């Protein structure tokens, strides 16, 4: 989905620089139960889904502060994309839909906004495996399971050396434990005005970590 990349970097760098310079500490995260799934918000849930999910995990886990992972983020879960108001459980989303319609917005456009902004997008059940219920529960869940759980689920990634979880998240967590610079290094932005890249360094007296993340499909320098 479209977003202001420079504004995202400005906010992130401002917080990170301030925290680092004042020896402060905070929580760093992309997702929670009130925010859209990050791979669709700032990444690519299509052709570059896997690379996007890995890249976004890298951004967070190499920052100054404590990284938090929201359920399914470590496997690259995507939003369901509801097509009917009956599928929504969030009262605010339902009310917002009626407000948009009352303002004269076409039904299709109102649904497009909900698919991007609704809190229900991140509240679908955790996709543990590819079975009918996703191994979430034998009962009918409050919000329906995303049909792509047959392809995107934890069980399918456990033995896949190139998966979002095994190939990347596990290694990112191990990296933070192994190298002091990832946890305690000073933060500094790199080329903050670059149109495609979010880059920064972490530095201690003995180690330097350079983190470069390309948010777009095109190759860049």
N, CA, C and O of each residue as an XYZ file, in Angstrom:
884
protein
N       0.843     -1.184      0.000
C       0.000      0.000      0.000
C       0.882      1.240      0.000
O       1.977      1.206      0.562
N       0.435      2.340     -0.619
C       1.266      3.552     -0.678
C       1.501      4.140      0.710
O       0.616      4.118      1.565
N       2.693      4.660      0.918
C       3.000      5.324      2.182
C       4.127      6.313      1.944
O       4.827      6.248      0.933
N       4.294      7.232      2.889
C       5.325      8.258      2.790
C       6.626      7.694      3.360
O       6.840      7.714      4.572
N       7.487      7.194      2.484
C       8.713      6.520      2.911
C       9.638      7.468      3.665
O      10.216      7.093      4.686
N       9.779      8.688      3.169
C      10.671      9.636      3.835
C      10.162      9.992      5.230
O      10.949     10.116      6.169
N       8.857     10.155      5.364
C       8.286     10.459      6.678
C       8.521      9.306      7.642
O       8.840      9.522      8.811
N       8.361      8.081      7.149
C       8.630      6.899      7.976
C      10.057      6.925      8.493
O      10.296      6.696      9.678
N      11.006      7.204      7.607
C      12.415      7.247      8.014
C      12.681      8.388      8.984
O      13.402      8.216      9.967
N      12.106      9.545      8.713
C      12.335     10.704      9.584
C      11.884     10.418     11.013
O      12.588     10.737     11.971
N      10.715      9.821     11.146
C      10.191      9.505     12.483
C      11.053      8.449     13.162
O      11.422      8.592     14.328
N      11.369      7.397     12.430
C      12.177      6.311     12.987
C      13.556      6.803     13.398
O      14.027      6.497     14.493
N      14.202      7.565     12.524
C      15.553      8.057     12.830
C      15.544      9.051     13.988
O      16.471      9.070     14.797
N      14.509      9.868     14.069
C      14.418     10.833     15.162
C      14.341     10.129     16.511
O      15.047     10.495     17.450
N      13.487      9.123     16.602
C      13.363      8.369     17.850
C      14.643      7.614     18.172
O      15.122      7.642     19.306
N      15.195      6.939     17.170
C      16.391      6.133     17.402
C      17.584      6.988     17.814
O      18.327      6.626     18.726
N      17.765      8.116     17.147
C      18.879      9.005     17.479
C      18.723      9.562     18.891
O      19.680      9.596     19.664
N      17.509      9.996     19.217
C      17.261     10.542     20.544
C      17.476      9.523     21.644
O      18.082      9.832     22.670
N      16.987      8.319     21.440
C      17.162      7.261     22.436
C      18.636      6.920     22.624
O      19.110      6.757     23.748
N      19.349      6.816     21.510
C      20.764      6.453     21.569
C      21.592      7.544     22.238
O      22.447      7.251     23.074
N      21.343      8.796     21.875
C      22.136      9.910     22.410
C      21.907     10.137     23.900
O      22.805     10.608     24.598
N      20.721      9.807     24.392
C      20.406     10.052     25.796
C      20.426      8.771     26.636
O      19.912      8.731     27.754
N      21.036      7.725     26.064
C      21.171      6.460     26.784
C      19.814      5.958     27.282
O      19.699      5.442     28.394
N      18.802      6.120     26.448
C      17.442      5.687     26.779
C      17.125      4.376     26.055
O      17.915      3.892     25.245
N      15.977      3.827     26.358
C      15.612      2.515     25.806
C      14.113      2.480     25.565
O      13.338      2.959     26.393
N      13.704      1.921     24.447
C      12.266      1.797     24.199
C      11.950      0.505     23.460
O      12.847     -0.263     23.111
N      10.665      0.280     23.228
C      10.215     -0.879     22.461
C      10.168     -0.503     20.985
O       9.722      0.590     20.634
N      10.625     -1.403     20.123
C      10.556     -1.166     18.681
C       9.717     -2.274     18.045
O       9.953     -3.458     18.284
N       8.748     -1.880     17.241
C       7.861     -2.879     16.639
C       7.175     -2.305     15.410
O       7.017     -1.092     15.276
N       6.774     -3.193     14.525
C       5.979     -2.818     13.364
C       4.489     -3.038     13.641
O       3.656     -2.201     13.296
N       4.167     -4.162     14.261
C       2.780     -4.628     14.331
C       2.263     -4.745     15.757
O       3.028     -4.962     16.697
N       0.961     -4.596     15.896
C       0.243     -5.022     17.087
C      -1.210     -5.265     16.683
O      -1.542     -5.199     15.499
N      -2.074     -5.542     17.650
C      -3.457     -5.901     17.323
C      -4.272     -4.724     16.793
O      -5.403     -4.916     16.346
N      -3.726     -3.521     16.834
C      -4.430     -2.342     16.322
C      -3.834     -1.805     15.026
O      -4.302     -0.791     14.507
N      -2.812     -2.467     14.497
C      -2.121     -1.990     13.300
C      -2.202     -3.027     12.181
O      -2.275     -4.224     12.460
N      -2.190     -2.590     10.923
C      -2.207     -3.536      9.806
C      -0.947     -4.406      9.779
O       0.078     -4.036     10.352
N      -1.026     -5.530      9.131
C       0.138     -6.400      8.952
C       1.229     -5.643      8.190
O       0.961     -5.020      7.163
N       2.449     -5.705      8.699
C       3.519     -4.866      8.159
C       3.900     -5.229      6.728
O       4.272     -4.350      5.951
N       3.813     -6.502      6.368
C       4.239     -6.904      5.027
C       3.332     -6.297      3.956
O       3.757     -6.130      2.813
N       2.098     -5.969      4.310
C       1.207     -5.302      3.356
C       1.247     -3.788      3.521
O       0.916     -3.054      2.590
N       1.647     -3.317      4.695
C       1.671     -1.877      4.958
C       2.925     -1.210      4.402
O       2.843     -0.158      3.768
N       4.078     -1.819      4.640
C       5.342     -1.226      4.203
C       6.140     -2.141      3.269
O       7.232     -1.781      2.829
N       5.601     -3.305      2.972
C       6.327     -4.259      2.146
C       5.579     -4.614      0.876
O       4.910     -3.770      0.280
N       5.696     -5.868      0.469
C       5.104     -6.361     -0.769
C       4.526     -7.739     -0.480
O       5.273     -8.698     -0.286
N       3.200     -7.842     -0.451
C       2.582     -9.129     -0.131
C       2.401    -10.005     -1.375
O       1.789    -11.071     -1.306
N       2.936     -9.551     -2.510
C       2.829    -10.302     -3.749
C       4.114    -11.035     -4.091
O       4.560    -11.910     -3.350
N       4.703    -10.668     -5.222
C       5.890    -11.362     -5.743
C       7.054    -11.362     -4.761
O       7.783    -12.349     -4.660
N       7.229    -10.267     -4.041
C       8.376    -10.148     -3.142
C       7.974    -10.301     -1.673
O       8.599     -9.730     -0.779
N       6.924    -11.079     -1.450
C       6.416    -11.285     -0.092
C       7.506    -11.765      0.868
O       7.707    -11.176      1.930
N       8.205    -12.829      0.493
C       9.194    -13.415      1.400
C      10.353    -12.454      1.662
O      10.766    -12.280      2.809
N      10.873    -11.838      0.618
C      11.980    -10.894      0.787
C      11.549     -9.690      1.626
O      12.317     -9.198      2.452
N      10.318     -9.220      1.410
C       9.803     -8.093      2.190
C       9.715     -8.441      3.663
O      10.135     -7.662      4.519
N       9.165     -9.618      3.961
C       9.011    -10.042      5.352
C      10.365    -10.150      6.041
O      10.508     -9.762      7.200
N      11.350    -10.672      5.335
C      12.698    -10.792      5.905
C      13.328     -9.410      6.106
O      13.929     -9.139      7.146
N      13.185     -8.554      5.114
C      13.779     -7.219      5.197
C      13.203     -6.422      6.355
O      13.943     -5.774      7.095
N      11.887     -6.468      6.515
C      11.232     -5.720      7.584
C      11.628     -6.255      8.959
O      11.731     -5.495      9.921
N      11.848     -7.557      9.044
C      12.353     -8.130     10.287
C      13.752     -7.638     10.600
O      14.085     -7.394     11.760
N      14.571     -7.491      9.574
C      15.939     -6.988      9.748
C      15.935     -5.570     10.300
O      16.700     -5.250     11.210
N      15.072     -4.717      9.746
C      14.999     -3.322     10.207
C      14.802     -3.267     11.712
O      15.541     -2.574     12.411
N      13.817     -3.987     12.211
C      13.449     -3.920     13.627
C      14.487     -4.561     14.540
O      14.829     -4.003     15.583
N      14.986     -5.722     14.156
C      15.869     -6.472     15.059
C      17.274     -5.889     15.172
O      18.018     -6.237     16.089
N      17.635     -5.016     14.257
C      18.961     -4.401     14.344
C      18.908     -2.990     14.926
O      19.941     -2.327     15.019
N      17.729     -2.524     15.317
C      17.590     -1.195     15.899
C      17.998     -1.171     17.367
O      18.143     -2.213     18.006
N      18.179      0.035     17.884
C      18.423      0.264     19.306
C      17.092      0.090     20.045
O      16.092      0.696     19.659
N      17.066     -0.722     21.090
C      15.839     -0.961     21.839
C      15.481     -2.437     21.844
O      16.256     -3.273     21.377
N      14.315     -2.755     22.369
C      13.852     -4.141     22.444
C      12.862     -4.416     21.321
O      11.792     -3.808     21.292
N      13.190     -5.326     20.384
C      12.263     -5.629     19.293
C      11.127     -6.535     19.759
O      11.340     -7.484     20.513
N       9.931     -6.230     19.302
C       8.758     -7.050     19.610
C       8.214     -7.652     18.317
O       8.178     -6.995     17.277
N       7.792     -8.911     18.402
C       7.226     -9.610     17.249
C       5.755     -9.894     17.532
O       5.429    -10.526     18.536
N       4.874     -9.437     16.663
C       3.447     -9.725     16.805
C       3.140    -11.063     16.154
O       3.749    -11.412     15.142
N       2.212    -11.812     16.713
C       1.906    -13.164     16.237
C       1.759    -13.230     14.713
O       0.981    -12.487     14.116
N       2.518    -14.129     14.108
C       2.462    -14.312     12.667
C       3.419    -13.442     11.880
O       3.670    -13.695     10.702
N       3.952    -12.421     12.525
C       4.919    -11.552     11.845
C       6.166    -12.342     11.471
O       6.776    -12.108     10.428
N       6.540    -13.291     12.348
C       7.744    -14.082     12.127
C       7.587    -15.107     11.011
O       8.573    -15.706     10.583
N       6.358    -15.319     10.532
C       6.142    -16.210      9.399
C       5.677    -15.444      8.161
O       5.465    -16.040      7.106
N       5.521    -14.135      8.285
C       5.115    -13.318      7.144
C       3.628    -13.317      6.866
O       3.219    -13.170      5.715
N       2.798    -13.480      7.905
C       1.347    -13.473      7.698
C       0.881    -12.184      7.037
O       1.410    -11.105      7.305
N      -0.115    -12.314      6.173
C      -0.670    -11.181      5.434
C      -2.124    -10.948      5.852
O      -2.736    -11.839      6.441
N      -2.693     -9.770      5.563
C      -4.097     -9.520      5.909
C      -5.035    -10.327      5.024
O      -4.684    -10.697      3.904
N      -6.228    -10.596      5.536
C      -7.203    -11.398      4.797
C      -7.815    -10.623      3.637
O      -7.997    -11.182      2.555
N      -8.134     -9.360      3.838
C      -8.765     -8.585      2.774
C     -10.251     -8.869      2.699
O     -10.734     -9.386      1.691
N     -10.985     -8.536      3.758
C     -12.416     -8.822      3.837
C     -13.186     -8.118      2.724
O     -12.844     -7.006      2.322
N     -14.231     -8.782      2.235
C     -15.010     -8.233      1.121
C     -16.446     -7.902      1.510
O     -17.199     -7.353      0.706
N     -16.831     -8.238      2.753
C     -18.187     -7.979      3.218
C     -18.150     -7.415      4.629
O     -17.289     -7.787      5.426
N     -19.072     -6.524      4.941
C     -19.122     -5.931      6.275
C     -19.426     -6.983      7.335
O     -19.057     -6.818      8.498
N     -20.097     -8.063      6.942
C     -20.418     -9.144      7.880
C     -19.165     -9.837      8.404
O     -19.208    -10.481      9.452
N     -18.055     -9.712      7.690
C     -16.813    -10.362      8.111
C     -16.069     -9.567      9.177
O     -15.176    -10.097      9.838
N     -16.427     -8.310      9.346
C     -15.730     -7.455     10.310
C     -16.311     -7.626     11.711
O     -17.525     -7.739     11.881
N     -15.432     -7.643     12.710
C     -15.842     -7.749     14.110
C     -15.515     -6.469     14.886
O     -16.040     -6.252     15.979
N     -14.671     -5.647     14.336
C     -14.255     -4.412     14.991
C     -15.340     -3.344     14.821
O     -15.639     -2.926     13.702
N     -15.925     -2.907     15.939
C     -17.027     -1.945     15.895
C     -16.606     -0.638     15.228
O     -17.377     -0.047     14.472
N     -15.384     -0.187     15.507
C     -14.919      1.068     14.919
C     -14.837      0.971     13.396
O     -15.141      1.932     12.690
N     -14.427     -0.189     12.898
C     -14.348     -0.375     11.446
C     -15.735     -0.329     10.817
O     -15.931      0.283      9.767
N     -16.690     -0.977     11.464
C     -18.070     -0.985     10.957
C     -18.650      0.430     10.971
O     -19.272      0.865     10.002
N     -18.443      1.135     12.070
C     -18.940      2.515     12.160
C     -18.275      3.413     11.116
O     -18.925      4.264     10.509
N     -16.962      3.210     10.916
C     -16.226      4.026      9.946
C     -16.752      3.791      8.536
O     -16.841      4.724      7.738
N     -17.098      2.551      8.230
C     -17.658      2.228      6.917
C     -18.944      3.018      6.685
O     -19.136      3.600      5.618
N     -19.820      3.034      7.685
C     -21.093      3.751      7.543
C     -20.872      5.261      7.441
O     -21.601      5.948      6.725
N     -19.882      5.772      8.148
C     -19.558      7.202      8.052
C     -19.081      7.542      6.643
O     -19.499      8.542      6.060
N     -18.202      6.698      6.104
C     -17.691      6.922      4.748
C     -18.816      6.888      3.721
O     -18.855      7.710      2.805
N     -19.728      5.935      3.879
C     -20.856      5.838      2.950
C     -21.772      7.050      3.100
O     -22.309      7.564      2.119
N     -21.943      7.502      4.359
C     -22.778      8.666      4.613
C     -22.216      9.939      4.018
O     -22.950     10.885      3.731
N     -20.895      9.954      3.834
C     -20.232     11.117      3.222
C     -20.247     11.050      1.702
O     -19.715     11.930      1.025
N     -20.862      9.996      1.172
C     -20.997      9.882     -0.272
C     -19.960      9.015     -0.957
O     -19.955      8.918     -2.185
N     -19.077      8.379     -0.191
C     -18.046      7.538     -0.794
C     -18.662      6.252     -1.329
O     -19.527      5.653     -0.689
N     -18.212      5.836     -2.503
C     -18.716      4.608     -3.110
C     -18.380      3.410     -2.225
O     -17.352      3.392     -1.549
N     -19.254      2.418     -2.239
C     -19.073      1.228     -1.400
C     -17.713      0.569     -1.624
O     -17.041      0.188     -0.666
N     -17.312      0.436     -2.881
C     -16.024     -0.203     -3.186
C     -14.861      0.578     -2.580
O     -13.912     -0.014     -2.065
N     -14.934      1.899     -2.641
C     -13.869      2.738     -2.080
C     -13.836      2.630     -0.562
O     -12.763      2.626      0.042
N     -15.013      2.542      0.053
C     -15.081      2.387      1.510
C     -14.450      1.068      1.934
O     -13.729      1.012      2.930
N     -14.720      0.009      1.180
C     -14.109     -1.290      1.488
C     -12.594     -1.247      1.291
O     -11.847     -1.853      2.058
N     -12.149     -0.535      0.271
C     -10.705     -0.406      0.032
C     -10.012      0.219      1.238
O      -8.920     -0.201      1.622
N     -10.653      1.225      1.832
C     -10.079      1.886      3.008
C     -10.039      0.928      4.194
O      -9.041      0.875      4.912
N     -11.109      0.173      4.404
C     -11.133     -0.787      5.511
C     -10.072     -1.866      5.339
O      -9.451     -2.290      6.313
N      -9.864     -2.310      4.111
C      -8.864     -3.361      3.876
C      -7.465     -2.899      4.248
O      -6.599     -3.711      4.571
N      -7.252     -1.595      4.203
C      -5.947     -1.038      4.553
C      -5.861     -0.688      6.033
O      -4.841     -0.951      6.670
N      -6.915     -0.101      6.585
C      -6.835      0.509      7.904
C      -7.467     -0.289      9.040
O      -7.121     -0.067     10.201
N      -8.373     -1.201      8.746
C      -9.106     -1.878      9.817
C      -8.206     -2.708     10.721
O      -7.252     -3.339     10.268
N      -8.533     -2.693     12.017
C      -7.786     -3.491     12.988
C      -8.013     -4.986     12.793
O      -7.198     -5.801     13.225
N      -9.127     -5.349     12.140
C      -9.392     -6.767     11.900
C      -8.339     -7.419     11.014
O      -8.177     -8.639     11.032
N      -7.619     -6.605     10.235
C      -6.607     -7.147      9.327
C      -5.523     -7.923     10.059
O      -4.970     -8.876      9.508
N      -5.211     -7.538     11.280
C      -4.139     -8.211     12.020
C      -4.671     -9.136     13.103
O      -3.897     -9.661     13.904
N      -5.985     -9.343     13.136
C      -6.584    -10.135     14.213
C      -7.091    -11.494     13.762
O      -7.787    -12.176     14.513
N      -6.751    -11.891     12.548
C      -7.106    -13.240     12.116
C      -6.292    -14.250     12.919
O      -5.215    -13.912     13.410
N      -6.787    -15.492     13.064
C      -6.095    -16.481     13.898
C      -4.676    -16.781     13.418
O      -4.370    -16.712     12.228
N      -3.830    -17.113     14.374
C      -2.460    -17.523     14.069
C      -2.483    -18.767     13.187
O      -3.220    -19.717     13.451
N      -1.671    -18.747     12.143
C      -1.640    -19.839     11.163
C      -0.531    -20.829     11.521
O       0.611    -20.699     11.079
N      -0.900    -21.820     12.334
C       0.101    -22.779     12.813
C       0.429    -23.835     11.767
O       1.589    -24.217     11.616
N      -0.586    -24.311     11.040
C      -0.317    -25.292      9.983
C      -1.346    -25.130      8.874
O      -2.151    -24.198      8.898
N      -1.321    -26.042      7.899
C      -2.187    -25.911      6.738
C      -3.495    -26.661      6.831
O      -4.205    -26.780      5.832
N      -3.839    -27.174      8.014
C      -5.097    -27.894      8.182
C      -6.284    -26.937      8.103
O      -6.103    -25.721      8.037
N      -7.494    -27.485      8.110
C      -8.701    -26.681      7.931
C      -8.800    -25.537      8.932
O      -9.196    -24.428      8.574
N      -8.443    -25.803     10.178
C      -8.524    -24.780     11.228
C      -7.190    -24.091     11.472
O      -7.089    -23.236     12.351
N      -6.169    -24.450     10.708
C      -4.847    -23.871     10.921
C      -4.230    -24.278     12.237
O      -3.253    -23.676     12.681
N      -4.803    -25.319     12.881
C      -4.370    -25.800     14.195
C      -4.493    -24.709     15.259
O      -3.815    -24.755     16.285
N      -5.359    -23.734     15.008
C      -5.570    -22.655     15.981
C      -6.552    -23.089     17.057
O      -6.313    -22.884     18.247
N      -7.665    -23.693     16.633
C      -8.682    -24.137     17.582
C      -9.668    -25.040     16.862
O      -9.906    -24.889     15.664
N     -10.240    -25.984     17.609
C     -11.275    -26.841     17.037
C     -12.604    -26.096     16.959
O     -13.508    -26.503     16.230
N     -12.718    -25.012     17.707
C     -13.938    -24.203     17.698
C     -13.916    -23.220     16.529
O     -12.877    -23.011     15.903
N     -15.056    -22.629     16.248
C     -15.142    -21.604     15.212
C     -14.534    -20.318     15.764
O     -15.018    -19.809     16.775
N     -13.495    -19.778     15.139
C     -12.845    -18.571     15.675
C     -13.719    -17.333     15.513
O     -14.628    -17.302     14.683
N     -13.430    -16.326     16.310
C     -14.171    -15.059     16.282
C     -14.062    -14.402     14.912
O     -15.041    -13.881     14.379
N     -12.851    -14.434     14.350
C     -12.596    -13.935     13.000
C     -12.095    -15.106     12.169
O     -11.310    -15.918     12.658
N     -12.532    -15.204     10.933
C     -12.196    -16.361     10.111
C     -10.703    -16.465      9.805
O      -9.972    -15.475      9.846
N     -10.277    -17.675      9.501
C      -8.894    -17.953      9.146
C      -8.598    -17.436      7.740
O      -9.432    -17.555      6.843
N      -7.420    -16.869      7.551
C      -7.006    -16.440      6.220
C      -6.821    -17.680      5.339
O      -6.087    -18.590      5.724
N      -7.469    -17.739      4.163
C      -7.337    -18.919      3.299
C      -5.894    -19.246      2.916
O      -5.591    -20.397      2.602
N      -5.005    -18.261      2.936
C      -3.618    -18.548      2.551
C      -2.832    -19.259      3.648
O      -1.619    -19.435      3.532
N      -3.532    -19.674      4.725
C      -2.836    -20.401      5.796
C      -2.312    -21.752      5.320
O      -1.441    -22.342      5.960
N      -2.841    -22.247      4.192
C      -2.328    -23.506      3.657
C      -0.917    -23.342      3.100
O      -0.166    -24.312      2.996
N      -0.562    -22.112      2.743
C       0.776    -21.832      2.207
C       1.660    -21.113      3.213
O       2.854    -21.396      3.305
N       1.077    -20.177      3.974
C       1.839    -19.408      4.961
C       1.467    -19.893      6.352
O       0.418    -19.524      6.879
N       2.307    -20.703      6.941
C       2.047    -21.205      8.288
C       3.353    -21.630      8.942
O       4.359    -21.848      8.266
N       3.324    -21.742     10.245
C       4.541    -22.046     11.002
C       5.096    -23.427     10.675
O       6.306    -23.588     10.510
N       4.218    -24.426     10.581
C       4.677    -25.800     10.366
C       5.459    -25.948      9.065
O       6.451    -26.674      9.014
N       5.015    -25.263      8.019
C       5.677    -25.389      6.718
C       7.041    -24.719      6.694
O       7.841    -24.971      5.793
N       7.315    -23.862      7.684
C       8.572    -23.116      7.684
C       9.638    -23.713      8.601
O      10.813    -23.360      8.502
N       9.233    -24.602      9.479
C      10.174    -25.169     10.451
C      11.348    -25.875      9.774
O      12.491    -25.731     10.207
N      11.070    -26.637      8.714
C      12.124    -27.404      8.043
C      12.561    -26.785      6.717
O      13.267    -27.421      5.935
N      12.148    -25.556      6.469
C      12.507    -24.873      5.225
C      13.672    -23.922      5.495
O      13.491    -22.906      6.167
N      14.862    -24.234      4.983
C      16.039    -23.403      5.275
C      15.974    -22.001      4.684
O      16.787    -21.145      5.032
N      15.003    -21.753      3.782
C      14.875    -20.428      3.175
C      13.637    -19.681      3.685
O      13.285    -18.632      3.145
N      12.984    -20.205      4.704
C      11.738    -19.609      5.184
C      11.976    -18.306      5.932
O      13.091    -18.010      6.360
N      10.909    -17.539      6.078
C      10.983    -16.282      6.827
C      11.404    -16.560      8.264
O      12.230    -15.841      8.825
N      10.836    -17.598      8.855
C      11.108    -17.904     10.261
C      12.488    -18.507     10.476
O      13.308    -17.941     11.200
N      12.753    -19.660      9.849
C      14.011    -20.380     10.092
C      15.207    -19.646      9.503
O      16.236    -19.492     10.161
N      15.067    -19.194      8.265
C      16.214    -18.578      7.583
C      16.508    -17.181      8.093
O      17.615    -16.673      7.917
N      15.519    -16.553      8.725
C      15.752    -15.148      9.051
C      15.470    -14.771     10.499
O      16.374    -14.311     11.198
N      14.255    -14.953     10.959
C      13.930    -14.499     12.317
C      14.758    -15.206     13.380
O      15.240    -14.567     14.315
N      14.926    -16.511     13.248
C      15.749    -17.228     14.223
C      17.181    -16.701     14.216
O      17.806    -16.563     15.268
N      17.689    -16.411     13.032
C      19.063    -15.909     12.922
C      19.177    -14.474     13.440
O      20.195    -14.108     14.027
N      18.149    -13.670     13.228
C      18.167    -12.300     13.743
C      18.196    -12.290     15.269
O      18.926    -11.509     15.879
N      17.401    -13.158     15.877
C      17.368    -13.246     17.338
C      18.713    -13.727     17.868
O      19.217    -13.211     18.866
N      19.293    -14.722     17.192
C      20.611    -15.228     17.598
C      21.681    -14.149     17.440
O      22.603    -14.053     18.251
N      21.551    -13.342     16.393
C      22.512    -12.266     16.137
C      22.529    -11.259     17.282
O      23.594    -10.806     17.701
N      21.358    -10.916     17.780
C      21.279     -9.953     18.885
C      21.914    -10.505     20.159
O      22.462     -9.758     20.970
N      21.831    -11.812     20.320
C      22.422    -12.429     21.513
C      23.932    -12.611     21.369
O      24.663    -12.585     22.359
N      24.389    -12.793     20.140
C      25.802    -13.097     19.905
C      26.685    -11.856     19.887
O      27.802    -11.881     20.403
N      26.191    -10.770     19.298
C      27.027     -9.579     19.121
C      26.501     -8.415     19.961
O      25.343     -8.017     19.839
N      27.350     -7.891     20.792
C      26.973     -6.794     21.682
C      26.532     -5.556     20.909
O      25.674     -4.807     21.375
N      27.113     -5.338     19.732
C      26.811     -4.134     18.963
C      25.332     -4.067     18.572
O      24.774     -2.975     18.470
N      24.692     -5.219     18.353
C      23.279     -5.215     17.949
C      22.357     -4.804     19.086
O      21.257     -4.305     18.848
N      22.800     -5.012     20.315
C      21.979     -4.645     21.468
C      22.373     -3.297     22.052
O      21.508     -2.517     22.449
N      23.667     -3.017     22.108
C      24.146     -1.851     22.845
C      24.876     -0.807     22.006
O      25.314      0.213     22.539
N      25.013     -1.043     20.715
C      25.727     -0.086     19.874
C      24.976      1.227     19.698
O      23.746      1.257     19.700
N      25.735      2.317     19.546
C      25.135      3.622     19.257
C      24.494      3.597     17.877
O      24.963      2.900     16.977
N      23.429      4.354     17.718
C      22.696      4.408     16.452
C      23.037      5.677     15.681
O      23.163      6.754     16.264
N      23.185      5.541     14.350
C      23.360      6.710     13.481
C      22.744      6.409     12.117
O      23.018      5.351     11.551
N      21.917      7.308     11.570
C      21.326      7.085     10.248
C      22.365      7.203      9.142
O      23.373      7.893      9.292
N      22.107      6.524      8.034
C      22.963      6.603      6.853
C      22.126      7.079      5.667
O      21.044      6.548      5.415
N      22.624      8.078      4.941
C      21.974      8.553      3.716
C      20.460      8.664      3.921
O      19.682      8.032      3.206
N      20.059      9.457      4.885
C      18.658      9.503      5.317
C      17.690      9.989      4.243
O      16.485      9.765      4.363
N      18.185     10.648      3.198
C      17.309     11.138      2.149
C      17.198     10.225      0.940
O      16.559     10.591     -0.046
N      17.803      9.046      0.993
C      17.762      8.128     -0.149
C      16.315      7.720     -0.445
O      15.565      7.410      0.480
N      15.913      7.715     -1.724
C      14.510      7.450     -2.068
C      14.060      6.000     -1.895
O      12.858      5.736     -1.865
N      14.996      5.056     -1.783
C      14.621      3.643     -1.712
C      15.166      2.907     -0.493
O      14.636      1.867     -0.103
N      16.214      3.441      0.101
C      16.965      2.723      1.130
C      16.729      3.294      2.528
O      16.718      4.509      2.727
N      16.540      2.396      3.485
C      16.556      2.748      4.903
C      17.812      2.107      5.476
O      17.898      0.884      5.585
N      18.784      2.935      5.842
C      20.078      2.410      6.281
C      20.547      3.122      7.540
O      20.232      4.289      7.772
N      21.300      2.398      8.337
C      21.838      2.972      9.573
C      23.021      2.142     10.055
O      23.265      1.040      9.565
N      23.744      2.684     11.014
C      24.847      1.950     11.630
C      24.588      1.799     13.117
O      23.903      2.612     13.737
N      25.157      0.731     13.677
C      25.228      0.542     15.118
C      26.713      0.408     15.439
O      27.437     -0.304     14.743
N      27.168      1.086     16.487
C      28.609      1.141     16.716
C      28.939      1.076     18.206
O      28.340      1.772     19.026
N      29.915      0.215     18.532
C      30.530      0.201     19.861
C      32.009      0.514     19.667
O      32.450      0.774     18.548
N      32.771      0.489     20.751
C      34.202      0.790     20.654
C      34.928     -0.205     19.761
O      35.917      0.142     19.116
N      34.437     -1.447     19.724
C      35.167     -2.463     18.969
C      34.450     -3.025     17.759
O      35.051     -3.775     16.990
N      33.170     -2.682     17.564
C      32.401     -3.276     16.474
C      31.547     -2.226     15.768
O      31.090     -1.259     16.377
N      31.342     -2.442     14.466
C      30.437     -1.602     13.680
C      29.526     -2.499     12.855
O      29.990     -3.416     12.178
N      28.240     -2.230     12.916
C      27.251     -2.964     12.134
C      26.583     -1.990     11.170
O      26.054     -0.959     11.588
N      26.608     -2.320      9.876
C      25.954     -1.500      8.855
C      24.711     -2.250      8.378
O      24.805     -3.394      7.933
N      23.558     -1.608      8.472
C      22.284     -2.237      8.114
C      21.668     -1.471      6.946
O      21.383     -0.280      7.067
N      21.461     -2.149      5.816
C      20.927     -1.506      4.610
C      19.688     -2.271      4.154
O      19.750     -3.481      3.937
N      18.562     -1.570      4.009
C      17.290     -2.200      3.652
C      16.657     -1.487      2.460
O      16.405     -0.283      2.510
N      16.403     -2.234      1.394
C      15.763     -1.683      0.202
C      14.260     -1.946      0.287
O      13.837     -3.101      0.301
N      13.454     -0.890      0.343
C      12.008     -1.017      0.493
C      11.270     -1.156     -0.835
O      10.048     -1.303     -0.842
N      11.982     -1.111     -1.950
C      11.312     -1.105     -3.246
C      11.830     -2.215     -4.157
O      12.899     -2.780     -3.927
N      11.051     -2.515     -5.194
C      11.368     -3.626     -6.088
C      12.603     -3.372     -6.936
O      13.308     -4.307     -7.315
N      12.859     -2.125     -7.228
C      13.964     -1.796     -8.137
C      15.326     -1.913     -7.444
O      15.455     -1.686     -6.241
N      16.332     -2.272     -8.239
C      17.699     -2.254     -7.731
C      18.135     -0.809     -7.562
O      17.680      0.072     -8.291
N      19.005     -0.569     -6.615
C      19.416      0.801     -6.342
C      20.854      0.844     -5.874
O      21.450     -0.194     -5.584
N      21.408      2.030     -5.799
C      22.784      2.205     -5.353
C      22.814      3.133     -4.145
O      23.886      3.414     -3.609
